[in-house]
Short mmCIF file of C-alpha atoms in Angstrom, two decimals:
data_model
loop_
_atom_site.label_atom_id
_atom_site.label_comp_id
_atom_site.label_asym_id
_atom_site.label_seq_id
_atom_site.Cartn_x
_atom_site.Cartn_y
_atom_site.Cartn_z
CA MET A 469 -130.33 27.53 147.03
CA GLY A 470 -131.18 25.70 143.82
CA GLU A 471 -130.48 22.15 142.74
CA LEU A 472 -127.27 20.40 141.80
CA GLY A 473 -127.11 19.77 138.07
CA LEU A 474 -124.95 19.78 134.97
CA GLY A 475 -123.42 23.12 134.14
CA ARG A 476 -123.82 24.63 137.62
CA GLU A 477 -120.90 26.97 138.33
CA PHE A 478 -119.05 27.80 141.53
CA HIS A 479 -116.55 30.66 141.75
CA THR A 480 -114.80 29.37 144.88
CA TRP A 481 -114.29 26.00 146.54
CA HIS A 482 -115.81 27.48 149.71
CA GLU A 483 -118.97 28.36 147.75
CA PHE A 484 -119.27 24.79 146.50
CA SER A 485 -118.50 23.31 149.92
CA CYS A 486 -121.24 25.35 151.62
CA PHE A 487 -123.72 24.57 148.83
CA PHE A 488 -122.91 20.85 148.90
CA ASP A 489 -123.20 20.67 152.70
CA GLU A 490 -126.67 22.24 152.51
CA TRP A 491 -127.67 19.97 149.64
CA CYS A 492 -126.47 16.81 151.43
CA GLU A 493 -128.29 17.83 154.62
CA ARG A 494 -131.50 18.42 152.69
CA HIS A 495 -131.34 15.04 150.93
CA LYS A 496 -129.66 13.09 153.78
CA VAL A 497 -126.94 11.67 151.53
CA LEU A 498 -123.28 10.99 152.27
CA PHE A 499 -120.54 11.60 149.68
CA ILE A 500 -116.78 11.20 149.85
CA ILE A 501 -113.99 12.44 147.58
CA ALA A 502 -112.90 9.70 145.21
CA SER A 503 -110.26 11.63 143.29
CA LEU A 504 -108.99 15.17 142.89
CA LYS A 505 -106.33 17.21 141.13
CA PRO A 506 -105.05 20.38 142.81
CA LEU A 507 -105.20 23.57 140.77
CA VAL A 508 -101.57 24.20 141.70
CA SER A 509 -99.01 21.85 143.17
CA LEU A 510 -95.29 22.17 143.69
CA ARG A 511 -94.80 19.72 140.86
CA ARG A 512 -97.14 21.29 138.34
CA HIS A 513 -97.97 24.93 137.53
CA PRO A 514 -101.19 25.35 135.53
CA LEU A 515 -101.28 27.56 132.48
CA HIS A 516 -103.60 30.56 132.27
CA ALA A 517 -104.53 30.49 135.98
CA GLN A 518 -104.15 33.49 138.24
CA PRO A 519 -102.10 32.73 141.38
CA SER A 520 -104.90 33.92 143.70
CA LEU A 521 -107.23 31.27 142.28
CA ALA A 522 -105.05 28.55 143.81
CA GLU A 523 -106.46 29.47 147.21
CA THR A 524 -110.04 30.18 146.16
CA LEU A 525 -110.68 27.27 143.76
CA ARG A 526 -108.07 24.83 145.16
CA PHE A 527 -108.77 22.10 142.57
CA ARG A 528 -109.01 21.72 138.79
CA PHE A 529 -110.81 18.36 138.99
CA VAL A 530 -112.84 16.73 141.77
CA ARG A 531 -114.97 13.59 141.75
CA LEU A 532 -117.26 12.77 144.66
CA ILE A 533 -118.97 9.41 145.05
CA CYS A 534 -121.62 8.03 147.37
CA LYS A 535 -120.19 6.70 150.62
CA HIS A 536 -121.71 3.34 149.70
CA SER A 537 -120.10 3.17 146.28
CA GLY A 538 -117.72 0.42 147.38
CA THR A 539 -119.60 -1.15 150.30
CA TYR A 540 -121.58 -4.33 150.78
CA VAL A 541 -125.22 -4.74 151.80
CA GLY A 542 -125.69 -3.99 155.49
CA GLN A 543 -122.29 -2.36 155.89
CA SER A 544 -121.32 1.30 156.07
CA THR A 545 -117.63 0.88 155.35
CA VAL A 546 -115.60 -1.13 152.90
CA GLN A 547 -115.19 -4.67 154.23
CA ARG A 548 -114.34 -7.61 152.00
CA ASN A 549 -117.13 -10.00 152.88
CA ARG A 550 -117.47 -12.11 149.74
CA LEU A 551 -120.70 -13.69 150.99
CA SER A 552 -122.46 -10.31 150.85
CA GLU A 553 -123.92 -8.54 147.85
CA LYS A 554 -121.93 -5.50 146.82
CA ILE A 555 -123.93 -2.25 146.54
CA ASP A 556 -121.79 -0.28 144.04
CA CYS A 557 -123.98 2.80 144.35
CA PRO A 558 -123.66 4.79 141.10
CA ALA A 559 -124.34 8.25 142.63
CA SER A 560 -121.50 10.66 141.88
CA VAL A 561 -120.73 14.34 141.22
CA THR A 562 -117.79 15.61 139.17
CA LEU A 563 -116.47 19.17 138.85
CA ARG A 564 -113.83 20.46 136.47
CA LEU A 565 -112.12 23.81 135.98
CA GLY A 566 -114.16 25.82 133.48
CA PRO A 567 -112.90 27.04 130.09
CA LYS A 568 -112.12 30.51 131.48
CA LYS A 569 -110.01 28.93 134.26
CA ASP A 570 -111.81 31.04 136.89
CA ARG A 571 -114.57 28.73 138.17
CA LEU A 572 -115.53 25.11 138.79
CA VAL A 573 -118.28 23.61 136.65
CA VAL A 574 -120.36 20.49 137.34
CA ILE A 575 -119.75 18.14 134.41
CA GLU A 576 -121.43 15.05 135.90
CA ALA A 577 -124.31 14.73 138.36
CA SER A 578 -125.59 11.18 138.84
CA LEU A 579 -127.82 11.66 141.85
CA GLU A 580 -129.87 8.43 141.97
CA HIS A 581 -128.89 5.96 144.72
CA ASN A 582 -129.53 2.20 144.57
CA HIS A 583 -129.99 1.77 148.33
CA ARG A 584 -132.14 3.09 151.14
CA LEU A 585 -131.00 6.40 152.61
CA SER A 586 -130.67 6.31 156.40
CA GLU A 587 -131.24 9.47 158.45
CA VAL A 588 -129.66 7.74 161.47
CA GLU A 589 -126.49 6.95 159.54
CA PHE A 590 -126.44 10.47 158.07
CA ALA A 591 -126.68 12.08 161.51
CA HIS A 592 -123.82 9.90 162.73
CA TYR A 593 -121.36 10.43 159.89
CA PHE A 594 -122.12 13.81 158.35
CA LYS A 595 -119.81 16.70 159.29
CA ARG A 596 -120.01 20.19 157.86
CA HIS A 597 -116.93 21.72 156.20
CA GLN A 598 -115.53 18.25 155.49
CA LEU A 599 -114.84 19.23 151.87
CA GLU A 600 -112.66 22.08 153.12
CA ALA A 601 -110.35 19.72 154.95
CA SER A 602 -106.66 19.74 154.15
CA MET A 603 -106.20 16.88 151.70
CA GLY A 604 -102.56 16.49 152.63
CA LEU A 605 -102.75 16.14 156.43
CA PRO A 606 -103.60 12.80 158.10
CA ILE A 607 -106.41 13.04 160.65
CA ARG A 608 -104.35 11.34 163.36
CA ILE A 609 -101.87 14.23 163.06
CA THR A 610 -104.42 17.05 162.94
CA ASN A 611 -106.15 15.60 166.02
CA SER A 612 -102.81 15.54 167.82
CA VAL A 613 -101.50 19.01 166.91
CA SER A 614 -104.76 20.69 167.93
CA LYS A 615 -104.03 19.98 171.59
CA ARG A 616 -100.71 21.80 171.98
CA PHE A 617 -98.37 24.48 170.68
CA LEU A 618 -96.62 23.56 167.47
CA ALA A 619 -92.99 22.46 167.62
CA PRO A 620 -90.78 23.89 164.84
CA ASP A 621 -89.81 20.45 163.53
CA LEU A 622 -93.49 19.42 163.37
CA VAL A 623 -94.26 22.40 161.12
CA TRP A 624 -91.66 21.17 158.65
CA ASN A 625 -93.21 17.67 158.69
CA LEU A 626 -96.71 19.04 158.15
CA GLU A 627 -95.45 21.17 155.28
CA ASP A 628 -93.93 18.07 153.69
CA TYR A 629 -97.27 16.23 153.99
CA SER A 630 -99.10 19.09 152.25
CA LYS A 631 -96.77 19.69 149.32
CA ALA A 632 -98.51 17.52 146.75
CA LYS A 633 -102.19 18.12 147.54
CA ASP A 634 -102.91 21.36 149.43
CA LYS A 635 -101.08 24.45 148.24
CA GLY A 636 -102.93 26.78 150.61
CA MET A 637 -102.02 24.75 153.69
CA CYS A 638 -98.47 24.33 152.39
CA GLU A 639 -98.08 28.12 152.04
CA LEU A 640 -99.46 28.69 155.54
CA LEU A 641 -97.05 26.17 157.01
CA SER A 642 -94.20 27.76 155.05
CA GLN A 643 -94.98 31.10 156.73
CA LEU A 644 -94.95 29.44 160.15
CA ASP A 645 -91.71 27.64 159.32
CA GLY A 646 -90.12 30.99 158.46
CA LEU A 647 -91.45 32.45 161.74
CA PHE A 648 -89.85 29.71 163.82
CA LYS A 649 -86.53 30.07 162.00
CA SER A 650 -86.38 33.78 162.84
CA ASP A 651 -88.15 33.53 166.22
CA PRO A 652 -87.81 30.10 167.90
CA GLY A 653 -89.67 31.41 170.96
CA ALA A 654 -92.89 32.15 169.06
CA LYS A 655 -96.02 30.29 170.18
CA VAL A 656 -98.42 28.96 167.54
CA LYS A 657 -101.45 26.68 167.64
CA LEU A 658 -103.30 25.18 164.69
CA VAL A 659 -106.68 23.83 165.78
CA PHE A 660 -108.53 21.43 163.48
CA GLN A 661 -112.01 19.99 163.74
CA GLU A 662 -111.80 16.66 165.48
CA ASP A 663 -111.58 13.72 163.07
CA VAL A 664 -111.70 16.12 160.11
CA ALA A 665 -108.64 17.93 158.78
CA VAL A 666 -110.54 21.23 158.63
CA LEU A 667 -108.63 24.16 160.12
CA ASN A 668 -110.73 26.07 162.65
CA SER A 669 -108.28 28.55 164.16
CA ILE A 670 -104.71 29.81 164.32
CA PHE A 671 -103.32 31.27 167.55
CA LEU A 672 -100.12 33.28 167.21
CA ALA A 673 -97.87 35.16 169.65
CA THR A 674 -94.29 36.11 168.77
CA SER A 675 -91.56 36.30 171.42
CA HIS A 676 -91.85 40.10 171.39
CA MET A 677 -95.63 39.98 171.86
CA ARG A 678 -95.16 37.60 174.79
CA SER A 679 -92.58 39.95 176.33
CA LEU A 680 -95.00 42.87 176.06
CA VAL A 681 -97.85 41.11 177.83
CA GLN A 682 -95.48 39.94 180.56
CA ARG A 683 -94.29 43.54 181.09
CA PHE A 684 -97.80 45.04 180.97
CA PRO A 685 -100.33 42.38 182.04
CA ARG A 686 -102.64 44.50 184.21
CA CYS A 687 -105.29 45.45 181.62
CA LEU A 688 -105.94 43.54 178.39
CA TYR A 689 -108.27 44.39 175.50
CA MET A 690 -109.77 41.93 173.00
CA ASP A 691 -112.09 42.29 170.02
CA ARG A 692 -112.83 41.06 166.53
CA ALA A 693 -110.37 43.27 164.69
CA ALA A 694 -110.88 42.44 161.00
CA CYS A 695 -112.60 40.23 158.46
CA VAL A 696 -109.96 38.07 156.78
CA ASN A 697 -112.20 36.48 154.14
CA GLY A 698 -115.61 34.87 153.78
CA GLU A 699 -114.76 32.18 156.34
CA PHE A 700 -112.34 33.64 158.87
CA ASP A 701 -112.14 36.65 161.21
CA LEU A 702 -109.16 38.07 163.06
CA TYR A 703 -109.32 38.55 166.83
CA SER A 704 -106.60 40.58 168.54
CA VAL A 705 -105.53 40.88 172.17
CA LEU A 706 -103.81 44.12 173.18
CA CYS A 707 -102.07 45.36 176.32
CA GLU A 708 -101.28 48.97 177.26
CA ASP A 709 -97.62 49.94 177.51
CA ALA A 710 -96.02 52.63 179.68
CA ASN A 711 -96.59 55.23 176.95
CA GLY A 712 -100.33 54.58 176.94
CA ARG A 713 -100.20 52.83 173.57
CA GLY A 714 -102.16 49.68 172.77
CA ARG A 715 -99.75 46.88 171.81
CA GLU A 716 -100.53 43.54 170.19
CA CYS A 717 -99.83 40.54 172.41
CA ALA A 718 -101.79 37.79 170.61
CA TYR A 719 -103.61 37.12 167.34
CA CYS A 720 -106.24 34.50 166.61
CA VAL A 721 -107.56 33.86 163.09
CA ALA A 722 -110.74 31.86 163.59
CA ARG A 723 -113.45 30.31 161.45
CA ARG A 724 -116.82 31.96 162.06
CA GLY A 725 -119.05 30.06 164.44
CA VAL A 726 -116.27 28.24 166.30
CA PRO A 727 -117.53 27.61 169.87
CA ASP A 728 -115.73 28.74 173.05
CA LEU A 729 -113.42 30.98 171.04
CA VAL A 730 -112.81 33.62 173.74
CA LEU A 731 -111.90 30.96 176.28
CA PHE A 732 -109.52 29.35 173.78
CA ILE A 733 -107.78 32.66 173.04
CA VAL A 734 -107.37 33.61 176.70
CA ALA A 735 -106.24 30.13 177.72
CA SER A 736 -103.69 30.03 174.88
CA LEU A 737 -102.38 33.47 175.87
CA VAL A 738 -101.90 32.34 179.47
CA GLN A 739 -100.19 29.15 178.29
CA SER A 740 -97.82 31.22 176.16
CA ALA A 741 -97.01 33.57 179.08
CA PRO A 742 -97.87 31.71 182.33
CA ALA A 743 -96.62 34.51 184.60
CA ILE A 744 -99.62 36.71 183.70
CA LYS A 745 -102.24 34.31 185.07
CA LEU A 746 -102.51 36.05 188.45
CA GLN A 747 -101.42 39.49 187.22
CA VAL A 748 -104.25 40.36 184.83
CA ARG A 749 -106.76 42.55 186.65
CA CYS A 750 -109.15 43.42 183.82
CA LEU A 751 -110.04 42.10 180.38
CA THR A 752 -112.17 44.45 178.27
CA VAL A 753 -113.90 42.99 175.21
CA GLY A 754 -116.00 44.40 172.41
CA ALA A 755 -119.79 44.25 172.54
CA GLY A 756 -119.78 41.66 169.74
CA VAL A 757 -117.63 39.22 171.71
CA THR A 758 -119.72 36.57 173.44
CA ASP A 759 -119.12 33.57 175.72
CA VAL A 760 -117.02 35.50 178.25
CA ASP A 761 -118.49 33.90 181.37
CA ALA A 762 -115.77 31.25 181.75
CA VAL A 763 -112.82 33.64 181.31
CA GLU A 764 -112.41 34.23 185.04
CA GLU A 765 -111.62 30.52 185.46
CA VAL A 766 -108.48 31.11 183.40
CA LEU A 767 -107.77 34.58 184.82
CA PRO A 768 -108.90 34.20 188.45
CA CYS A 769 -107.84 37.71 189.53
CA ALA A 770 -109.38 39.50 186.53
CA ARG A 771 -112.65 41.33 185.97
CA VAL A 772 -114.26 40.97 182.53
CA GLN A 773 -115.72 44.17 181.10
CA ILE A 774 -117.63 44.90 177.90
CA CYS A 775 -116.96 48.23 176.21
CA ARG A 776 -119.74 50.51 177.50
CA LEU A 777 -119.89 52.76 174.44
CA GLN A 778 -120.23 49.77 172.13
CA VAL A 779 -123.05 48.38 174.28
CA LEU A 780 -124.85 51.72 174.02
CA GLU A 781 -124.34 51.80 170.24
CA ALA A 782 -125.85 48.31 169.98
CA LEU A 783 -128.82 49.38 172.10
CA TYR A 784 -129.38 52.56 170.08
CA ARG A 785 -129.32 50.54 166.82
CA LYS A 786 -131.89 48.13 168.22
CA ALA A 787 -134.16 50.98 169.29
CA ARG A 788 -134.01 52.43 165.76
CA GLU A 789 -134.56 49.00 164.21
CA LEU A 790 -137.70 48.43 166.30
CA ALA A 791 -138.88 51.99 165.68
CA ALA A 792 -139.46 52.72 169.35
CA PRO A 793 -142.16 55.44 169.56
CA LYS A 794 -140.26 57.32 172.30
CA GLU A 795 -136.79 56.71 170.89
CA ASP A 796 -135.20 59.88 172.29
CA LYS A 797 -136.49 59.12 175.78
CA VAL A 798 -135.37 55.50 175.50
CA ARG A 799 -131.89 56.61 174.41
CA ASN A 800 -131.62 59.00 177.36
CA LEU A 801 -132.67 56.31 179.80
CA LEU A 802 -130.16 53.85 178.34
CA HIS A 803 -127.40 56.46 178.61
CA ASN A 804 -128.31 57.15 182.23
CA MET A 805 -128.40 53.45 183.07
CA ALA A 806 -124.98 52.88 181.48
CA ASN A 807 -123.50 55.78 183.49
CA ALA A 808 -125.43 55.21 186.71
CA SER A 809 -123.48 56.10 189.85
CA SER A 810 -124.87 53.22 191.92
CA PRO A 811 -126.90 50.00 191.51
CA ARG A 812 -129.88 51.78 193.09
CA VAL A 813 -129.78 54.53 190.44
CA TYR A 814 -129.47 51.88 187.72
CA SER A 815 -132.60 50.14 189.04
CA GLN A 816 -134.53 53.42 189.06
CA TYR A 817 -133.72 54.07 185.39
CA LEU A 818 -134.53 50.45 184.52
CA SER A 819 -137.98 50.94 186.05
CA ASP A 820 -138.45 54.05 183.90
CA LEU A 821 -137.33 52.10 180.83
CA GLU A 822 -139.94 49.43 181.50
CA ASP A 823 -142.62 52.15 181.31
CA ALA A 824 -141.24 53.90 178.20
CA ALA A 825 -139.85 51.17 175.92
CA PRO A 826 -141.93 48.90 173.66
CA LEU A 827 -142.20 45.29 174.78
CA ALA A 828 -139.99 43.93 171.95
CA PHE A 829 -137.13 46.24 172.87
CA LEU A 830 -137.52 45.58 176.58
CA ARG A 831 -137.40 41.83 175.97
CA TYR A 832 -134.23 42.25 173.89
CA TYR A 833 -132.60 44.37 176.60
CA LEU A 834 -133.43 42.01 179.45
CA GLU A 835 -132.36 38.89 177.55
CA THR A 836 -129.18 40.34 176.01
CA TRP A 837 -127.73 43.02 178.29
CA HIS A 838 -129.43 43.23 181.69
CA HIS A 839 -128.11 39.90 183.01
CA ASN A 840 -124.48 40.98 182.45
CA LYS A 841 -124.92 44.63 183.49
CA GLY A 842 -122.01 44.18 185.91
CA MET A 843 -119.70 43.96 182.89
CA TRP A 844 -120.59 47.28 181.25
CA ALA A 845 -122.48 49.68 183.55
CA GLU A 846 -120.39 52.41 185.22
CA CYS A 847 -121.43 51.58 188.79
CA TRP A 848 -119.88 48.10 188.50
CA ALA A 849 -116.82 49.19 186.48
CA PHE A 850 -113.33 47.88 187.22
CA GLU A 851 -112.12 51.47 187.62
CA ARG A 852 -114.94 53.95 188.10
CA ASN A 853 -114.86 57.51 186.75
CA ARG A 854 -112.03 56.63 184.38
CA ASP A 855 -112.24 56.66 180.60
CA CYS A 856 -111.58 53.20 179.18
CA PRO A 857 -108.99 53.32 176.37
CA PHE A 858 -110.49 50.26 174.63
CA LEU A 859 -111.90 52.13 171.63
CA GLU A 860 -108.77 54.24 171.16
CA HIS A 861 -106.47 51.22 171.26
CA MET A 862 -108.63 49.16 168.91
CA SER A 863 -109.04 52.04 166.47
CA PHE A 864 -105.27 52.54 166.27
CA HIS A 865 -104.79 48.78 165.89
CA ARG A 866 -107.29 48.60 163.03
CA GLN A 867 -105.53 51.47 161.27
CA LYS A 868 -102.33 49.46 161.34
CA LEU A 869 -104.17 46.37 160.06
CA CYS A 870 -105.49 48.32 157.05
CA SER A 871 -101.93 48.80 155.81
CA ALA A 872 -101.16 45.08 155.97
CA LEU A 873 -104.45 43.25 155.41
CA GLY A 874 -106.65 43.82 152.41
CA PRO A 875 -109.47 41.25 152.46
CA PRO A 876 -110.25 38.84 151.12
CA LEU A 877 -107.02 37.10 152.05
CA GLY A 878 -105.79 33.56 152.17
CA LEU A 879 -104.58 32.39 155.57
CA ALA A 880 -100.92 32.40 154.51
CA ALA A 881 -101.13 36.01 153.31
CA CYS A 882 -102.96 36.99 156.49
CA VAL A 883 -100.27 35.50 158.74
CA ARG A 884 -97.55 37.13 156.64
CA GLY A 885 -99.27 40.52 156.99
CA LEU A 886 -99.68 40.15 160.76
CA LEU A 887 -96.01 39.26 161.17
CA ASP A 888 -94.98 42.23 159.01
CA LEU A 889 -96.75 44.51 161.52
CA GLN A 890 -94.42 43.31 164.28
CA ALA A 891 -91.66 45.69 163.24
CA LEU A 892 -90.12 48.81 164.78
CA ARG A 893 -90.84 50.91 161.68
CA VAL A 894 -94.58 50.30 162.19
CA GLU A 895 -94.46 51.47 165.81
CA VAL A 896 -92.36 54.59 165.20
CA ALA A 897 -94.58 55.69 162.31
CA ALA A 898 -97.28 56.75 164.78
CA LEU A 899 -94.91 58.36 167.29
CA ASN A 900 -96.04 61.81 168.48
CA GLU A 901 -92.56 63.13 169.14
CA GLU A 902 -93.74 66.70 169.80
CA ARG A 903 -95.74 65.67 172.86
CA VAL A 904 -92.70 63.90 174.32
CA SER A 905 -90.39 66.77 173.36
CA ASP A 906 -92.61 69.22 175.26
CA LEU A 907 -92.12 67.19 178.43
CA TYR A 908 -88.35 67.38 178.03
CA ARG A 909 -88.50 71.12 177.30
CA ALA A 910 -90.18 71.59 180.67
CA ALA A 911 -87.51 69.53 182.45
CA CYS A 912 -84.14 70.65 181.03
CA PRO A 913 -82.33 73.69 179.59
CA PRO A 914 -83.32 74.79 176.06
CA GLU A 915 -80.09 73.60 174.43
CA SER A 916 -80.41 70.10 175.88
CA ALA A 917 -84.14 69.99 175.11
CA ALA A 918 -83.41 70.90 171.48
CA LEU A 919 -80.88 68.07 171.15
CA VAL A 920 -83.33 65.59 172.70
CA ALA A 921 -86.10 66.78 170.36
CA GLU A 922 -83.78 66.28 167.38
CA GLU A 923 -83.05 62.68 168.44
CA LEU A 924 -86.76 62.00 168.98
CA GLY A 925 -87.46 63.26 165.47
CA LEU A 926 -84.77 60.97 164.04
CA ALA A 927 -86.13 58.02 166.06
CA LYS A 928 -89.40 58.40 164.12
CA HIS A 929 -87.51 57.28 160.99
CA ALA A 930 -85.76 54.33 162.65
CA ASP A 931 -85.82 51.07 160.71
CA TYR A 932 -83.91 48.61 162.84
CA ARG A 933 -84.50 45.05 163.86
CA VAL A 934 -84.45 44.85 167.66
CA ASP A 935 -83.21 41.71 169.40
CA GLU A 936 -82.87 41.16 173.12
CA VAL A 937 -79.31 40.00 173.88
CA PRO A 938 -77.37 39.41 177.12
CA ASP A 939 -75.88 42.92 176.94
CA GLY A 940 -79.23 44.61 176.41
CA PHE A 941 -80.96 45.31 173.11
CA LEU A 942 -79.25 44.99 169.75
CA LEU A 943 -80.50 47.34 167.02
CA HIS A 944 -79.21 46.38 163.62
CA GLY A 945 -80.01 48.02 160.32
CA ALA A 946 -78.37 48.53 156.96
CA GLY A 947 -74.63 48.27 157.60
CA CYS A 948 -74.71 49.34 161.25
CA SER A 949 -75.67 48.05 164.67
CA PHE A 950 -75.89 49.51 168.18
CA VAL A 951 -76.39 48.07 171.65
CA VAL A 952 -78.74 49.76 174.09
CA SER A 953 -78.17 48.89 177.76
CA PRO A 954 -80.57 46.54 179.61
CA ASP A 955 -82.00 49.51 181.55
CA LEU A 956 -82.64 51.33 178.24
CA ALA A 957 -80.65 54.37 179.42
CA ALA A 958 -77.36 54.14 177.50
CA CYS A 959 -76.19 53.31 173.99
CA SER A 960 -72.97 52.32 172.25
CA CYS A 961 -73.40 55.00 169.54
CA SER A 962 -71.08 58.03 169.35
CA ILE A 963 -73.97 60.46 169.96
CA TYR A 964 -74.69 59.04 173.39
CA VAL A 965 -71.04 58.44 174.28
CA SER A 966 -70.13 62.07 173.54
CA SER A 967 -73.13 63.80 175.11
CA ARG A 968 -74.59 61.34 177.64
CA ARG A 969 -78.01 62.42 176.40
CA PRO A 970 -80.68 59.99 175.18
CA CYS A 971 -80.14 59.18 171.51
CA ARG A 972 -82.47 57.97 168.76
CA HIS A 973 -81.50 54.36 169.49
CA VAL A 974 -82.46 54.64 173.17
CA PHE A 975 -85.81 56.13 172.20
CA ALA A 976 -86.38 53.47 169.52
CA ALA A 977 -85.61 50.64 171.96
CA ARG A 978 -87.86 52.19 174.61
CA LEU A 979 -90.72 52.54 172.16
CA TRP A 980 -90.28 48.94 170.99
CA THR A 981 -90.27 47.51 174.50
CA GLY A 982 -93.05 49.78 175.74
CA GLN A 983 -90.97 51.65 178.31
CA PRO A 984 -91.62 55.40 178.91
CA LEU A 985 -90.16 57.72 176.30
CA TYR A 986 -90.15 60.53 178.83
CA ASP A 987 -87.84 59.71 181.72
CA PRO A 988 -85.99 62.53 183.54
CA GLY A 989 -83.46 59.94 184.64
CA LEU A 990 -82.17 59.79 181.06
CA LEU A 991 -80.90 63.38 181.27
CA PRO A 992 -77.41 64.14 182.56
CA SER A 993 -77.28 65.92 185.90
CA PRO A 994 -76.63 69.68 185.89
CA ARG A 995 -73.19 68.96 187.39
CA GLY A 996 -72.49 66.62 184.48
CA LEU A 997 -73.57 69.27 181.98
CA GLU A 998 -71.28 71.86 183.55
CA GLY A 999 -68.40 69.43 183.35
CA GLN A 1000 -69.07 68.83 179.66
CA ASP A 1001 -69.23 72.57 178.92
CA THR A 1002 -65.84 73.22 180.51
CA SER A 1003 -64.07 70.34 178.89
#
């Protein structure tokens, strides 16, 4: 790790924060920020600094002093007891933006203390990540907002607090403010470490995402979907719509190592859409997602499953890592256990594994996977002899993320990218119109099927904003708008009015809301077609 001294350089504030936490823990010393100057504020724009550095460096000047710099003998906090001897500890560390404006450099390091260092006091007061706290948000407020969904007016107040001192937090709050202005029904949580204004996680579900999970709550899928930056990961929750497509119904951007994360995400999702609590029957998670045992307390009617193929991949990697002498046999036994037709067959293969696998691998298997075999082995599956679409849905979701998120990202840019994905144009881009057209060709005369196929093809290029209104669904684009009926069967456009056949707007609205694109009920009856031909 190295020592702290003059000239030491740090390329990000996160790098310095992690280093300084480790250094303070090693030496059992407590420092506080005495003064700082943001790299960028709304009142001052620095010269020769790249905009991205505002989020990575955060400050152009920081001075840290010993916690006892202004205390009196026998006291841990500043109290004006004039009968006591003041300590005035001289220990301090100062960093300044380097000449190239791309790193922070230690310009002062006075590390000698004039008082006894107390391990008891250190254990009581020290908190990791404290230097990464938002300098603009009062702790009383961050403690309060962590316990509930954000109100739109509170976001504006938090943004006002952050303007002068924390550009990154201000930009994040600005994104959330814009979200609430366009979507007042969105649900957002900002969770901070208690008594420290350090952001741990962001939970986000737009009104449309909430509508999707309320329409299709039966099976949910959750996994770590992307790395946002060196500190945060993105977790996504998907549902499966009537077209068999995985649809986003919640996002959580979380700091690595946050405890009880899965429970927090599931509980927040249920709070944002309470009707699903007793309707979810299965939650499938990735093999890297842990702490799932308490989920059934929040979803009492649901089974929790772990993706079987991911479990097998993890087991195969471990077998290679430990260089199992009978690796092929071990792999075959693991495959047979995962796909066992009954608990008795599973136990038989487990007995064979105990004879074939090296002790280190067997210990890993028993400690990591055997105890929760009911969550991933076929014989205990929620729906047996049925392929789980978890991997397909997550793969498609990650492809969409690649177009919007290019790590490393600041939190504001990440939220902006996630919100940009909640658009009709993103959904229609992956539409397989030929597969749907084939279904219509088998159900109606060639001429009608050709017209439907043409509208499906045009729906693939739709770029409308879709809003749910009392009369149905309003699709508005550049200079035009159309209303699709609440049952998603009729449209106000001239194409539908003249032919009574499903138009591009009906298909676009159905895709957006997750309703089936193929529906024979959308086609006019043969009697209706004859009437149109004679008129």
